[in-house]
CSV table of C-alpha atoms and ligand atoms in Angstrom, one decimal:
chain,number,residue,atom,x,y,z
A,20,MET,CA,-10.1,49.4,132.0
A,21,ILE,CA,-7.2,46.8,131.4
A,22,ARG,CA,-6.5,44.3,133.5
A,23,GLY,CA,-3.8,41.9,134.0
A,24,LYS,CA,-0.2,41.8,133.3
A,25,ILE,CA,2.0,40.0,131.2
A,26,SER,CA,4.1,37.6,133.2
A,27,ARG,CA,6.3,36.0,130.7
A,28,ILE,CA,6.9,36.4,127.1
A,29,LEU,CA,6.5,33.0,125.3
A,30,LEU,CA,7.2,34.1,121.6
A,31,SER,CA,9.2,36.7,120.8
A,32,GLU,CA,8.8,39.1,117.6
A,33,SER,CA,11.6,37.4,115.8
A,34,ASP,CA,10.6,33.9,117.2
A,35,ILE,CA,7.0,35.1,115.4
A,36,GLU,CA,9.0,36.5,112.3
A,37,ALA,CA,11.0,33.4,111.6
A,38,LYS,CA,7.9,30.7,112.1
A,39,VAL,CA,5.8,33.2,109.4
A,40,LYS,CA,8.3,33.0,107.1
A,41,GLU,CA,8.6,29.4,107.2
A,42,LEU,CA,4.9,29.0,107.0
A,43,GLY,CA,4.8,31.3,104.3
A,44,ALA,CA,7.2,29.4,102.0
A,45,GLN,CA,5.5,25.9,102.5
A,46,ILE,CA,2.3,27.4,101.6
A,47,THR,CA,3.8,29.0,98.4
A,48,GLN,CA,5.0,25.5,97.3
A,49,ASP,CA,1.7,23.8,98.3
A,50,TYR,CA,-0.5,26.1,96.4
A,51,LYS,CA,1.8,27.2,93.4
A,52,ASP,CA,-0.6,27.4,90.2
A,53,LYS,CA,-3.7,27.1,92.4
A,54,ASP,CA,-6.4,29.4,93.2
A,55,LEU,CA,-5.9,30.2,96.6
A,56,LEU,CA,-8.5,32.4,99.2
A,57,CYS,CA,-7.1,33.3,102.5
A,58,ILE,CA,-9.8,33.7,105.0
A,59,CYS,CA,-8.8,36.1,108.3
A,60,LEU,CA,-11.2,34.7,111.3
A,61,LEU,CA,-11.3,38.3,112.8
A,62,LYS,CA,-10.3,39.8,115.0
A,63,GLY,CA,-7.5,37.8,116.5
A,64,SER,CA,-5.8,36.4,113.2
A,65,MET,CA,-5.6,39.9,111.7
A,66,LEU,CA,-1.6,40.4,112.6
A,67,PHE,CA,-0.8,36.9,111.8
A,68,LEU,CA,-2.6,36.9,108.5
A,69,SER,CA,-1.4,40.4,107.4
A,70,ASP,CA,2.1,39.2,108.1
A,71,LEU,CA,1.9,35.7,106.4
A,72,ILE,CA,0.3,36.8,103.3
A,73,ARG,CA,3.3,39.0,102.4
A,74,ARG,CA,5.4,35.5,102.7
A,75,ILE,CA,3.0,34.0,100.3
A,76,ASP,CA,4.9,34.2,96.7
A,77,MET,CA,2.1,34.0,94.8
A,78,PRO,CA,-1.5,35.4,93.6
A,79,LEU,CA,-3.8,35.0,96.3
A,80,GLN,CA,-7.3,36.4,97.5
A,81,VAL,CA,-8.2,37.4,101.2
A,82,ASP,CA,-11.7,37.4,103.0
A,83,VAL,CA,-12.7,38.0,106.1
A,84,MET,CA,-15.2,36.2,108.8
A,85,ARG,CA,-16.0,36.6,112.7
A,86,ALA,CA,-17.4,34.1,114.8
A,87,SER,CA,-18.5,35.1,118.2
A,88,SER,CA,-15.5,35.3,120.9
A,89,TYR,CA,-14.8,34.7,125.0
A,90,GLY,CA,-15.6,38.5,125.4
A,91,GLU,CA,-14.5,39.0,129.0
A,92,SER,CA,-13.6,35.8,129.8
A,93,THR,CA,-10.6,33.4,129.5
A,94,VAL,CA,-12.7,30.1,128.7
A,95,SER,CA,-14.9,29.2,126.0
A,96,SER,CA,-18.8,29.3,126.2
A,97,GLY,CA,-19.0,26.6,123.9
A,98,SER,CA,-21.7,28.3,122.0
A,99,VAL,CA,-20.3,30.3,118.5
A,100,LYS,CA,-22.1,32.3,116.4
A,101,ILE,CA,-21.1,33.5,113.0
A,102,LEU,CA,-21.0,36.9,113.5
A,103,GLN,CA,-20.0,38.4,110.3
A,104,ASP,CA,-19.8,35.8,107.0
A,105,LEU,CA,-17.9,36.0,104.0
A,106,ASP,CA,-18.1,38.3,100.7
A,107,ALA,CA,-16.8,35.5,98.6
A,108,ASP,CA,-18.1,32.6,96.9
A,109,ILE,CA,-15.9,29.9,97.9
A,110,SER,CA,-17.4,27.1,95.7
A,111,GLY,CA,-14.6,25.6,93.6
A,112,LYS,CA,-11.9,27.4,95.4
A,113,HIS,CA,-8.9,26.4,97.3
A,114,VAL,CA,-9.6,28.0,100.7
A,115,LEU,CA,-7.2,28.2,103.6
A,116,MET,CA,-8.5,29.2,106.9
A,117,ILE,CA,-6.2,31.7,108.7
A,118,GLU,CA,-6.6,31.3,112.4
A,119,ASP,CA,-4.6,32.9,115.5
A,120,ILE,CA,-5.0,30.0,118.3
A,121,VAL,CA,-7.0,26.4,118.4
A,122,ASP,CA,-7.8,26.4,122.1
A,123,THR,CA,-11.4,23.9,122.2
A,124,GLY,CA,-11.6,23.7,118.4
A,125,ARG,CA,-15.0,24.3,119.1
A,126,THR,CA,-15.0,27.8,117.2
A,127,LEU,CA,-13.1,26.4,113.7
A,128,ALA,CA,-15.3,23.0,113.7
A,129,LYS,CA,-18.4,25.6,113.7
A,130,THR,CA,-16.9,27.6,110.9
A,131,LEU,CA,-15.6,24.8,109.2
A,132,ASP,CA,-18.9,22.9,108.7
A,133,LEU,CA,-20.4,26.3,107.7
A,134,LEU,CA,-17.9,26.6,104.8
A,135,ARG,CA,-17.6,23.0,103.9
A,136,PHE,CA,-21.3,23.0,103.1
A,137,ARG,CA,-20.4,25.4,100.6
A,138,GLN,CA,-18.2,23.2,98.5
A,139,PRO,CA,-14.8,24.9,98.2
A,140,GLN,CA,-12.4,22.6,95.9
A,141,SER,CA,-10.2,22.5,99.2
A,142,LEU,CA,-10.1,23.6,102.9
A,143,LYS,CA,-7.4,23.6,105.0
A,144,ILE,CA,-6.0,25.2,108.1
A,145,CYS,CA,-3.1,27.4,109.1
A,146,ALA,CA,-2.9,28.3,112.8
A,147,LEU,CA,-0.5,30.1,114.5
A,148,LEU,CA,-0.8,28.5,118.2
A,149,ASP,CA,-1.9,25.2,119.1
A,150,LYS,CA,-3.4,24.4,122.6
A,151,PRO,CA,-3.9,20.7,122.4
A,152,SER,CA,-4.6,19.8,125.9
A,153,ARG,CA,-7.5,22.1,125.5
A,154,ARG,CA,-9.2,20.2,122.5
A,155,GLU,CA,-12.6,19.3,123.0
A,156,VAL,CA,-13.3,18.5,119.2
A,157,PRO,CA,-10.6,17.2,116.7
A,158,ILE,CA,-9.4,19.5,114.2
A,159,PRO,CA,-6.7,18.8,111.6
A,160,ILE,CA,-4.3,21.6,111.5
A,161,ASP,CA,-2.5,21.6,108.2
A,162,TYR,CA,0.1,24.5,109.1
A,163,ARG,CA,0.8,24.9,112.9
A,164,GLY,CA,2.6,27.5,114.0
A,165,PHE,CA,3.8,26.8,117.9
A,166,GLU,CA,2.3,24.2,120.0
A,167,ILE,CA,1.6,25.8,123.4
A,168,GLU,CA,0.8,24.7,127.0
A,169,ASN,CA,-2.1,25.7,128.4
A,170,HIS,CA,-1.5,29.1,129.4
A,171,PHE,CA,-3.7,32.4,128.3
A,172,VAL,CA,-1.8,34.2,126.1
A,173,VAL,CA,-2.1,37.7,124.6
A,174,GLY,CA,-0.3,40.0,122.0
A,175,TYR,CA,0.0,39.7,118.0
A,176,GLY,CA,-3.5,39.9,117.6
A,177,LEU,CA,-4.8,37.8,120.4
A,178,ASP,CA,-6.9,39.7,123.1
A,179,PHE,CA,-8.3,39.6,126.4
A,180,ASP,CA,-11.5,41.9,126.7
A,181,GLU,CA,-9.8,43.5,123.5
A,182,TYR,CA,-6.8,44.7,125.0
A,183,TYR,CA,-3.2,43.6,124.3
A,184,ARG,CA,-3.5,42.9,120.6
A,185,ASN,CA,-1.2,45.4,119.6
A,186,LEU,CA,1.8,43.6,121.6
A,187,PRO,CA,4.1,42.7,119.2
A,188,TYR,CA,4.9,39.2,120.6
A,189,VAL,CA,2.9,36.7,122.5
A,190,GLY,CA,2.8,36.9,126.2
A,191,ILE,CA,1.4,34.9,129.1
A,192,LEU,CA,-1.4,36.9,131.0
A,193,GLU,CA,-1.3,36.8,134.7
A,194,LEU,CA,-5.1,38.1,136.2
B,2,LIG,P1,-11.7,27.7,120.7
B,2,LIG,O1,-13.1,27.9,119.7
B,2,LIG,O2,-11.8,27.1,122.0
B,2,LIG,O3,-10.8,26.9,119.6
B,2,LIG,O4,-11.3,29.2,120.6
B,2,LIG,C1,-11.1,29.9,119.8
B,2,LIG,C2,-10.7,31.1,119.9
B,2,LIG,O5,-10.8,31.6,121.0
B,2,LIG,C3,-9.6,31.8,119.1
B,2,LIG,O6,-9.6,32.1,117.9
B,2,LIG,C4,-9.4,33.1,120.5
B,2,LIG,O7,-10.0,34.0,119.4
B,2,LIG,C5,-9.8,32.7,121.4
B,2,LIG,N1,-8.5,32.1,122.5
B,2,LIG,C6,-8.4,30.7,122.4
B,2,LIG,N2,-7.3,30.5,123.3
B,2,LIG,C7,-7.1,32.2,123.6
B,2,LIG,C8,-5.9,32.6,124.4
B,2,LIG,O8,-5.0,32.0,125.0
B,2,LIG,N3,-5.8,33.9,124.3
B,2,LIG,C9,-6.7,34.6,123.4
B,2,LIG,N4,-7.5,34.2,123.2
B,2,LIG,C10,-7.8,33.0,122.8
B,3,LIG,MG1,-9.7,33.6,116.8
């Protein structure tokens, strides 16, 4: 059963659209003439990735990967598992990790360690949302959409217990 309610819209559809456009233009400029592989960290980044890559005006490849999620909780358990690995061989590639939100940073830190071991030519991070007040592990975010306060947010791909991903905006969830 779906739980909670949206107490406030934090980022509207048009806020998100404008930011995605801006990020896409920046990425296009930075990676022009490079062989770019965008990695979607499932499932939260699905919507962000699909909008963002349409704003990157150059040839690129996409792959997906899934790490363990919070499940029916709003706090990270701290242990991270890779549930689904990439298809692509990333050695020698310019890899851009597309993430919905960086909270404690544990999920990304673990995932980045694994990917670095495979020796991509470069490895950068693009995150739609950044909750810096919650950070436990330092994460260099190369492309950041919005910095937000310590709220649990849902929508535009982000879920609570798998619900709310289909909201076209990002809202604050009140349980
Ligand atoms: P971290 O490992 O604590 O940085 O958490 C990363 C993952 O937790 C994100 O990719 C999201 O899937 C999920 N997450 C963190 N904060 C939120 C939130 O406010 N709403 C929904 N999911 C979140
Ligand atoms: Mg995620």
